[in-house]
Amino acid sequence: MSKQKRCVYYFGMNLETDPAAKHIFEAVEKTGKDLTTTNQMIDEWPVLEYKDEQDNIIHFVRTQRVIWHDLDCYLPIMKEHFEGYDFGGLITWHEGDNAPDKIFSIHSAGDPLSGNFGPANAKYMRNLMLSMEKNRVALGMDDYTVTTEATHWSSIVYSNAAAERVLEYNVPIVDIEIGSSPEAWANPDAAKVIANALFDVFNSDGKNIVHLLCAGGIHFEPSFAGAVFESWDNNAFGVSHILANQWLVGGAYEEESGLEKIENCIASIVGGIGGIAIHDKMKGTYKEQFRILGAKYNVPVFKHQQLKRPKDIAWKKQP
């Protein structure tokens, strides 16, 4: 019998500080799923519980403020009540200068500049992305896109947190976002896409997942997002931590310390990695760092274009 898995989702319910999460939580309540009210209270709300057909548990937690925006308040609560979970998600909004609109995005937590990376689970991220895509299509949202973002952690900005504090919560946690305009944040169908997908975190298509470390490119790198939807034979790519080019440059990854940062990233990916995908436009000094570690971990290092041709990748046999 397989081990019962547990997931927790956090929703900042104040629309003035998070213009999307409350809408998504209300969409969760309208899914018709059998949600049980527990005796556990966080802020002023009881935690809701859902059990799937495999007896896995999903908890839905409402908070007054966005958890990453008040880390001193919420991290102790997260550690006390939801430590040791298999996966977690902050349900929130996305915005930013030049940010693409009409997106459903997901990204892992970490600070590439300092080399501090929270645990990441590519399998469950993939399950969510596949479900978001399925629900996007089902609702006819042809102008929306499911995408990844490069790894980052907003507590550094909003809570002035030290980067190493991302290591204190030992749960693979992602931000799951609607972006990047008021129209998108309040779109009821967009809320439904996310809400429906949240229940599929442990629903797998049964493929063998090859975990990747992705490096280079832009913050919303389409080749890395697209890799999640590629498959060959009974294999598929799992994408979690993505080191965008701006972080590699800002973090001086060409230096010897860059190797340690990359190794920290690899160590944080649950199940290890089976390959390293590097953007072809990355400068050679950075590429060399990933090639060094590809040889050390006996995994192929290949250009991002090959993600569309996975059978052409020189997969290495494990000793």
mmCIF file of C-alpha atoms in Angstrom:
data_model
loop_
_atom_site.group_PDB
_atom_site.id
_atom_site.type_symbol
_atom_site.label_atom_id
_atom_site.label_comp_id
_atom_site.label_asym_id
_atom_site.label_seq_id
_atom_site.Cartn_x
_atom_site.Cartn_y
_atom_site.Cartn_z
ATOM 1 C CA MET A 1 0.000 0.000 0.000
ATOM 2 C CA SER A 2 1.407 3.403 -0.971
ATOM 3 C CA LYS A 3 2.148 6.019 1.650
ATOM 4 C CA GLN A 4 -0.514 8.633 2.246
ATOM 5 C CA LYS A 5 0.629 11.960 0.812
ATOM 6 C CA ARG A 6 -0.207 15.407 2.148
ATOM 7 C CA CYS A 7 -0.405 18.817 0.478
ATOM 8 C CA VAL A 8 -1.221 22.246 1.912
ATOM 9 C CA TYR A 9 -2.363 25.368 0.064
ATOM 10 C CA TYR A 10 -2.272 28.891 1.496
ATOM 11 C CA PHE A 11 -4.623 31.710 0.469
ATOM 12 C CA GLY A 12 -4.195 35.346 1.546
ATOM 13 C CA MET A 13 -7.831 36.395 1.803
ATOM 14 C CA ASN A 14 -7.481 40.205 1.796
ATOM 15 C CA LEU A 15 -8.188 41.427 -1.727
ATOM 16 C CA GLU A 16 -6.344 44.672 -0.998
ATOM 17 C CA THR A 17 -3.072 42.804 -0.569
ATOM 18 C CA ASP A 18 -3.767 39.808 -2.817
ATOM 19 C CA PRO A 19 -6.262 40.514 -5.611
ATOM 20 C CA ALA A 20 -6.607 36.881 -6.746
ATOM 21 C CA ALA A 21 -6.386 34.365 -3.874
ATOM 22 C CA LYS A 22 -9.820 35.030 -2.369
ATOM 23 C CA HIS A 23 -11.458 34.543 -5.770
ATOM 24 C CA ILE A 24 -9.622 31.261 -6.230
ATOM 25 C CA PHE A 25 -10.553 30.013 -2.761
ATOM 26 C CA GLU A 26 -14.214 30.775 -3.445
ATOM 27 C CA ALA A 27 -13.881 28.818 -6.686
ATOM 28 C CA VAL A 28 -12.444 25.906 -4.673
ATOM 29 C CA GLU A 29 -15.577 25.926 -2.510
ATOM 30 C CA LYS A 30 -17.752 25.814 -5.640
ATOM 31 C CA THR A 31 -16.024 22.795 -7.213
ATOM 32 C CA GLY A 32 -18.437 20.410 -5.518
ATOM 33 C CA LYS A 33 -15.571 18.512 -3.916
ATOM 34 C CA ASP A 34 -16.170 17.014 -0.496
ATOM 35 C CA LEU A 35 -14.411 19.540 1.735
ATOM 36 C CA THR A 36 -14.427 18.830 5.467
ATOM 37 C CA THR A 37 -14.145 21.573 8.070
ATOM 38 C CA THR A 38 -11.461 20.641 10.589
ATOM 39 C CA ASN A 39 -11.046 21.809 14.178
ATOM 40 C CA GLN A 40 -7.796 23.531 13.283
ATOM 41 C CA MET A 41 -7.991 27.327 13.135
ATOM 42 C CA ILE A 42 -5.507 29.592 11.349
ATOM 43 C CA ASP A 43 -6.176 33.292 11.802
ATOM 44 C CA GLU A 44 -9.990 33.443 11.915
ATOM 45 C CA TRP A 45 -10.772 30.522 9.619
ATOM 46 C CA PRO A 46 -10.910 26.738 10.038
ATOM 47 C CA VAL A 47 -8.628 24.656 7.845
ATOM 48 C CA LEU A 48 -10.536 22.728 5.193
ATOM 49 C CA GLU A 49 -9.573 19.155 4.305
ATOM 50 C CA TYR A 50 -10.041 17.062 1.185
ATOM 51 C CA LYS A 51 -9.241 13.353 0.765
ATOM 52 C CA ASP A 52 -8.751 12.024 -2.729
ATOM 53 C CA GLU A 53 -9.520 8.513 -3.965
ATOM 54 C CA GLN A 54 -6.083 7.295 -2.835
ATOM 55 C CA ASP A 55 -6.697 8.674 0.682
ATOM 56 C CA ASN A 56 -4.187 11.483 0.157
ATOM 57 C CA ILE A 57 -4.939 14.651 2.104
ATOM 58 C CA ILE A 58 -5.086 18.239 0.849
ATOM 59 C CA HIS A 59 -5.470 21.099 3.319
ATOM 60 C CA PHE A 60 -6.747 24.560 2.388
ATOM 61 C CA VAL A 61 -5.533 27.320 4.704
ATOM 62 C CA ARG A 62 -6.834 30.891 4.721
ATOM 63 C CA THR A 63 -4.712 33.690 6.160
ATOM 64 C CA GLN A 64 -5.221 37.393 6.785
ATOM 65 C CA ARG A 65 -2.008 38.264 4.979
ATOM 66 C CA VAL A 66 0.056 36.596 2.271
ATOM 67 C CA ILE A 67 2.360 34.129 4.038
ATOM 68 C CA TRP A 68 5.524 35.319 2.286
ATOM 69 C CA HIS A 69 4.663 38.931 3.136
ATOM 70 C CA ASP A 70 4.717 38.325 6.895
ATOM 71 C CA LEU A 71 7.194 35.529 7.371
ATOM 72 C CA ASP A 72 7.766 36.158 11.079
ATOM 73 C CA CYS A 73 4.073 35.609 11.727
ATOM 74 C CA TYR A 74 3.349 32.699 9.401
ATOM 75 C CA LEU A 75 6.510 30.620 9.246
ATOM 76 C CA PRO A 76 6.114 29.396 12.866
ATOM 77 C CA ILE A 77 2.500 28.449 12.076
ATOM 78 C CA MET A 78 3.529 26.634 8.908
ATOM 79 C CA LYS A 79 6.246 24.732 10.738
ATOM 80 C CA GLU A 80 4.005 23.815 13.665
ATOM 81 C CA HIS A 81 1.017 22.581 11.683
ATOM 82 C CA PHE A 82 2.198 21.702 8.177
ATOM 83 C CA GLU A 83 5.807 20.568 8.437
ATOM 84 C CA GLY A 84 6.697 17.264 6.800
ATOM 85 C CA TYR A 85 4.085 17.613 4.056
ATOM 86 C CA ASP A 86 4.887 16.263 0.605
ATOM 87 C CA PHE A 87 4.001 19.494 -1.177
ATOM 88 C CA GLY A 88 2.623 22.965 -0.659
ATOM 89 C CA GLY A 89 1.462 25.968 -2.617
ATOM 90 C CA LEU A 90 0.887 29.671 -2.105
ATOM 91 C CA ILE A 91 -2.095 30.660 -4.227
ATOM 92 C CA THR A 92 -1.602 34.247 -5.309
ATOM 93 C CA TRP A 93 -1.389 36.822 -8.076
ATOM 94 C CA HIS A 94 1.357 37.880 -10.430
ATOM 95 C CA GLU A 95 2.303 41.319 -11.623
ATOM 96 C CA GLY A 96 5.420 43.201 -12.640
ATOM 97 C CA ASP A 97 6.955 45.447 -15.254
ATOM 98 C CA ASN A 98 6.732 43.807 -18.680
ATOM 99 C CA ALA A 99 5.008 40.761 -17.142
ATOM 100 C CA PRO A 100 2.947 38.733 -19.617
ATOM 101 C CA ASP A 101 -0.806 38.895 -19.129
ATOM 102 C CA LYS A 102 -3.381 36.108 -19.090
ATOM 103 C CA ILE A 103 -1.098 33.496 -17.577
ATOM 104 C CA PHE A 104 -1.295 30.682 -15.063
ATOM 105 C CA SER A 105 2.211 30.504 -13.658
ATOM 106 C CA ILE A 106 4.062 28.332 -11.175
ATOM 107 C CA HIS A 107 7.530 28.615 -9.692
ATOM 108 C CA SER A 108 9.650 27.070 -6.970
ATOM 109 C CA ALA A 109 11.013 28.945 -3.952
ATOM 110 C CA GLY A 110 14.639 29.928 -3.643
ATOM 111 C CA ASP A 111 17.162 32.735 -3.909
ATOM 112 C CA PRO A 112 19.559 32.003 -6.773
ATOM 113 C CA LEU A 113 21.681 35.070 -6.020
ATOM 114 C CA SER A 114 22.797 33.645 -2.670
ATOM 115 C CA GLY A 115 22.476 29.975 -3.609
ATOM 116 C CA ASN A 116 19.732 29.166 -1.106
ATOM 117 C CA PHE A 117 17.103 26.870 -2.616
ATOM 118 C CA GLY A 118 14.007 25.487 -0.943
ATOM 119 C CA PRO A 119 13.093 21.868 -1.645
ATOM 120 C CA ALA A 120 11.411 21.323 -5.010
ATOM 121 C CA ASN A 121 9.282 18.481 -6.334
ATOM 122 C CA ALA A 122 9.121 18.409 -10.124
ATOM 123 C CA LYS A 123 6.593 15.556 -10.244
ATOM 124 C CA TYR A 124 3.897 17.405 -8.331
ATOM 125 C CA MET A 125 4.628 20.661 -10.159
ATOM 126 C CA ARG A 126 4.094 18.799 -13.408
ATOM 127 C CA ASN A 127 0.830 17.284 -12.180
ATOM 128 C CA LEU A 128 -0.466 20.782 -11.429
ATOM 129 C CA MET A 129 0.654 22.203 -14.757
ATOM 130 C CA LEU A 130 -0.935 19.370 -16.732
ATOM 131 C CA SER A 131 -4.173 19.877 -14.840
ATOM 132 C CA MET A 132 -4.094 23.639 -15.330
ATOM 133 C CA GLU A 133 -3.638 23.087 -19.054
ATOM 134 C CA LYS A 134 -6.478 20.550 -19.141
ATOM 135 C CA ASN A 135 -8.809 22.939 -17.302
ATOM 136 C CA ARG A 136 -7.704 25.922 -19.391
ATOM 137 C CA VAL A 137 -8.702 24.040 -22.545
ATOM 138 C CA ALA A 138 -11.938 22.745 -21.022
ATOM 139 C CA LEU A 139 -13.028 26.294 -20.169
ATOM 140 C CA GLY A 140 -12.130 27.599 -23.620
ATOM 141 C CA MET A 141 -9.519 30.029 -22.343
ATOM 142 C CA ASP A 142 -7.554 30.066 -25.581
ATOM 143 C CA ASP A 143 -5.935 33.428 -24.834
ATOM 144 C CA TYR A 144 -4.383 32.181 -21.571
ATOM 145 C CA THR A 145 -1.124 30.258 -21.195
ATOM 146 C CA VAL A 146 0.215 27.862 -18.555
ATOM 147 C CA THR A 147 3.825 28.731 -17.825
ATOM 148 C CA THR A 148 6.734 28.427 -15.426
ATOM 149 C CA GLU A 149 8.714 31.245 -13.846
ATOM 150 C CA ALA A 150 12.334 31.299 -12.814
ATOM 151 C CA THR A 151 12.976 30.379 -9.184
ATOM 152 C CA HIS A 152 12.599 33.247 -6.709
ATOM 153 C CA TRP A 153 11.210 33.958 -3.241
ATOM 154 C CA SER A 154 9.126 37.042 -2.516
ATOM 155 C CA SER A 155 9.770 37.008 1.264
ATOM 156 C CA ILE A 156 13.128 38.627 0.541
ATOM 157 C CA VAL A 157 11.285 41.653 -0.864
ATOM 158 C CA TYR A 158 8.080 41.756 1.185
ATOM 159 C CA SER A 159 9.326 40.490 4.575
ATOM 160 C CA ASN A 160 12.933 41.657 4.265
ATOM 161 C CA ALA A 161 13.841 38.054 5.074
ATOM 162 C CA ALA A 162 17.363 36.703 4.953
ATOM 163 C CA ALA A 163 17.685 34.410 1.943
ATOM 164 C CA GLU A 164 18.699 31.382 4.015
ATOM 165 C CA ARG A 165 15.316 31.421 5.753
ATOM 166 C CA VAL A 166 13.822 29.757 2.675
ATOM 167 C CA LEU A 167 15.490 26.603 4.018
ATOM 168 C CA GLU A 168 13.532 26.692 7.291
ATOM 169 C CA TYR A 169 10.320 25.249 5.861
ATOM 170 C CA ASN A 170 11.163 21.733 4.773
ATOM 171 C CA VAL A 171 8.271 21.330 2.337
ATOM 172 C CA PRO A 172 8.528 21.639 -1.462
ATOM 173 C CA ILE A 173 6.406 24.737 -1.962
ATOM 174 C CA VAL A 174 5.526 26.687 -5.086
ATOM 175 C CA ASP A 175 3.750 29.908 -5.903
ATOM 176 C CA ILE A 176 0.705 29.304 -8.103
ATOM 177 C CA GLU A 177 -0.387 32.545 -9.716
ATOM 178 C CA ILE A 178 -2.817 34.271 -12.036
ATOM 179 C CA GLY A 179 -1.290 37.179 -13.923
ATOM 180 C CA SER A 180 -0.793 39.861 -14.622
ATOM 181 C CA SER A 181 -3.655 42.421 -14.689
ATOM 182 C CA PRO A 182 -6.754 43.265 -12.625
ATOM 183 C CA GLU A 183 -8.900 41.767 -15.384
ATOM 184 C CA ALA A 184 -7.089 38.422 -15.106
ATOM 185 C CA TRP A 185 -7.017 38.375 -11.285
ATOM 186 C CA ALA A 186 -10.794 38.810 -11.132
ATOM 187 C CA ASN A 187 -11.649 36.521 -14.051
ATOM 188 C CA PRO A 188 -13.964 33.821 -12.611
ATOM 189 C CA ASP A 189 -12.943 31.257 -15.227
ATOM 190 C CA ALA A 190 -9.261 31.848 -14.453
ATOM 191 C CA ALA A 191 -10.050 31.205 -10.802
ATOM 192 C CA LYS A 192 -11.796 27.964 -11.799
ATOM 193 C CA VAL A 193 -8.759 26.765 -13.741
ATOM 194 C CA ILE A 194 -6.530 27.084 -10.680
ATOM 195 C CA ALA A 195 -9.160 25.806 -8.243
ATOM 196 C CA ASN A 196 -9.842 22.635 -10.226
ATOM 197 C CA ALA A 197 -6.162 21.948 -10.750
ATOM 198 C CA LEU A 198 -5.319 22.105 -7.049
ATOM 199 C CA PHE A 199 -7.100 18.811 -6.456
ATOM 200 C CA ASP A 200 -4.907 17.035 -9.023
ATOM 201 C CA VAL A 201 -1.560 17.585 -7.307
ATOM 202 C CA PHE A 202 -1.154 13.845 -6.633
ATOM 203 C CA ASN A 203 -2.869 12.635 -9.821
ATOM 204 C CA SER A 204 -0.137 11.383 -12.145
ATOM 205 C CA ASP A 205 -0.299 10.160 -15.721
ATOM 206 C CA GLY A 206 2.094 7.371 -14.720
ATOM 207 C CA LYS A 207 5.024 8.446 -16.875
ATOM 208 C CA ASN A 208 8.614 8.144 -15.709
ATOM 209 C CA ILE A 209 9.681 11.673 -14.770
ATOM 210 C CA VAL A 210 13.166 12.837 -15.747
ATOM 211 C CA HIS A 211 13.946 15.712 -13.385
ATOM 212 C CA LEU A 212 15.748 18.638 -14.957
ATOM 213 C CA LEU A 213 17.794 21.533 -13.710
ATOM 214 C CA CYS A 214 17.075 24.393 -16.121
ATOM 215 C CA ALA A 215 19.464 27.309 -16.540
ATOM 216 C CA GLY A 216 19.682 30.476 -18.595
ATOM 217 C CA GLY A 217 17.052 32.270 -20.604
ATOM 218 C CA ILE A 218 14.547 34.836 -19.384
ATOM 219 C CA HIS A 219 12.295 34.860 -16.328
ATOM 220 C CA PHE A 220 9.374 33.402 -18.305
ATOM 221 C CA GLU A 221 11.374 31.047 -20.513
ATOM 222 C CA PRO A 222 8.962 29.350 -22.960
ATOM 223 C CA SER A 223 11.309 26.468 -23.752
ATOM 224 C CA PHE A 224 11.436 25.395 -20.084
ATOM 225 C CA ALA A 225 7.688 25.767 -19.615
ATOM 226 C CA GLY A 226 7.063 23.826 -22.810
ATOM 227 C CA ALA A 227 9.277 20.963 -21.659
ATOM 228 C CA VAL A 228 6.646 19.970 -19.115
ATOM 229 C CA PHE A 229 4.275 19.067 -21.950
ATOM 230 C CA GLU A 230 6.812 16.973 -23.870
ATOM 231 C CA SER A 231 6.935 13.189 -23.555
ATOM 232 C CA TRP A 232 8.649 10.297 -25.310
ATOM 233 C CA ASP A 233 8.014 6.600 -24.950
ATOM 234 C CA ASN A 234 6.851 6.430 -21.318
ATOM 235 C CA ASN A 235 9.038 9.324 -20.167
ATOM 236 C CA ALA A 236 8.385 12.997 -19.490
ATOM 237 C CA PHE A 237 10.310 15.999 -18.222
ATOM 238 C CA GLY A 238 9.908 17.349 -14.713
ATOM 239 C CA VAL A 239 10.816 21.024 -14.264
ATOM 240 C CA SER A 240 11.251 22.676 -10.881
ATOM 241 C CA HIS A 241 14.155 25.043 -10.182
ATOM 242 C CA ILE A 242 14.969 27.375 -13.071
ATOM 243 C CA LEU A 243 18.035 29.620 -12.885
ATOM 244 C CA ALA A 244 17.343 32.547 -15.194
ATOM 245 C CA ASN A 245 20.285 34.247 -16.866
ATOM 246 C CA GLN A 246 19.876 37.399 -14.764
ATOM 247 C CA TRP A 247 20.436 35.384 -11.576
ATOM 248 C CA LEU A 248 23.479 33.624 -12.987
ATOM 249 C CA VAL A 249 25.080 36.962 -13.807
ATOM 250 C CA GLY A 250 24.015 38.673 -10.566
ATOM 251 C CA GLY A 251 25.127 35.696 -8.494
ATOM 252 C CA ALA A 252 28.533 35.451 -10.197
ATOM 253 C CA TYR A 253 27.962 31.822 -11.152
ATOM 254 C CA GLU A 254 31.063 31.886 -13.321
ATOM 255 C CA GLU A 255 33.173 31.917 -10.155
ATOM 256 C CA GLU A 256 34.091 28.882 -8.056
ATOM 257 C CA SER A 257 31.307 29.747 -5.616
ATOM 258 C CA GLY A 258 28.888 29.310 -8.515
ATOM 259 C CA LEU A 259 29.578 25.583 -8.535
ATOM 260 C CA GLU A 260 28.553 25.362 -4.884
ATOM 261 C CA LYS A 261 25.355 27.289 -5.601
ATOM 262 C CA ILE A 262 24.466 24.949 -8.451
ATOM 263 C CA GLU A 263 25.150 21.936 -6.246
ATOM 264 C CA ASN A 264 22.875 23.412 -3.578
ATOM 265 C CA CYS A 265 20.176 23.686 -6.220
ATOM 266 C CA ILE A 266 20.637 20.098 -7.397
ATOM 267 C CA ALA A 267 20.553 18.806 -3.819
ATOM 268 C CA SER A 268 17.228 20.561 -3.206
ATOM 269 C CA ILE A 269 15.400 18.762 -6.036
ATOM 270 C CA VAL A 270 13.546 15.771 -4.657
ATOM 271 C CA GLY A 271 14.779 12.606 -6.373
ATOM 272 C CA GLY A 272 17.859 14.257 -7.864
ATOM 273 C CA ILE A 273 18.235 15.219 -11.514
ATOM 274 C CA GLY A 274 18.465 13.260 -14.749
ATOM 275 C CA GLY A 275 19.660 16.106 -16.947
ATOM 276 C CA ILE A 276 20.629 19.773 -17.176
ATOM 277 C CA ALA A 277 19.002 21.956 -19.829
ATOM 278 C CA ILE A 278 20.925 25.134 -20.612
ATOM 279 C CA HIS A 279 19.744 27.986 -22.783
ATOM 280 C CA ASP A 280 21.832 28.180 -25.921
ATOM 281 C CA LYS A 281 22.414 31.939 -25.535
ATOM 282 C CA MET A 282 24.083 31.496 -22.135
ATOM 283 C CA LYS A 283 27.682 32.680 -22.091
ATOM 284 C CA GLY A 284 30.319 29.985 -22.289
ATOM 285 C CA THR A 285 31.735 30.693 -18.825
ATOM 286 C CA TYR A 286 28.396 29.731 -17.283
ATOM 287 C CA LYS A 287 27.854 26.777 -19.592
ATOM 288 C CA GLU A 288 31.168 25.338 -18.473
ATOM 289 C CA GLN A 289 30.054 25.317 -14.841
ATOM 290 C CA PHE A 290 27.024 23.208 -15.692
ATOM 291 C CA ARG A 291 29.096 20.889 -17.868
ATOM 292 C CA ILE A 292 31.464 20.298 -14.945
ATOM 293 C CA LEU A 293 28.587 19.274 -12.705
ATOM 294 C CA GLY A 294 26.895 17.269 -15.450
ATOM 295 C CA ALA A 295 30.016 15.134 -15.598
ATOM 296 C CA LYS A 296 30.154 14.874 -11.811
ATOM 297 C CA TYR A 297 26.527 13.718 -11.548
ATOM 298 C CA ASN A 298 26.698 11.626 -14.727
ATOM 299 C CA VAL A 299 23.788 13.394 -16.415
ATOM 300 C CA PRO A 300 23.602 14.941 -19.897
ATOM 301 C CA VAL A 301 23.948 18.694 -20.338
ATOM 302 C CA PHE A 302 22.137 19.840 -23.454
ATOM 303 C CA LYS A 303 20.812 22.915 -25.244
ATOM 304 C CA HIS A 304 17.250 24.056 -24.656
ATOM 305 C CA GLN A 305 16.275 23.338 -28.273
ATOM 306 C CA GLN A 306 16.700 19.620 -27.596
ATOM 307 C CA LEU A 307 13.826 19.697 -25.139
ATOM 308 C CA LYS A 308 11.600 19.380 -28.212
ATOM 309 C CA ARG A 309 13.639 16.378 -29.383
ATOM 310 C CA PRO A 310 14.103 14.340 -26.207
ATOM 311 C CA LYS A 311 14.991 11.150 -28.065
ATOM 312 C CA ASP A 312 18.059 12.907 -29.487
ATOM 313 C CA ILE A 313 19.481 13.699 -26.043
ATOM 314 C CA ALA A 314 22.509 11.588 -25.138
ATOM 315 C CA TRP A 315 21.011 10.070 -22.009
ATOM 316 C CA LYS A 316 23.647 8.462 -19.847
ATOM 317 C CA LYS A 317 23.205 5.069 -18.266
ATOM 318 C CA GLN A 318 23.508 5.167 -14.510
ATOM 319 C CA PRO A 319 26.344 3.038 -13.060
#
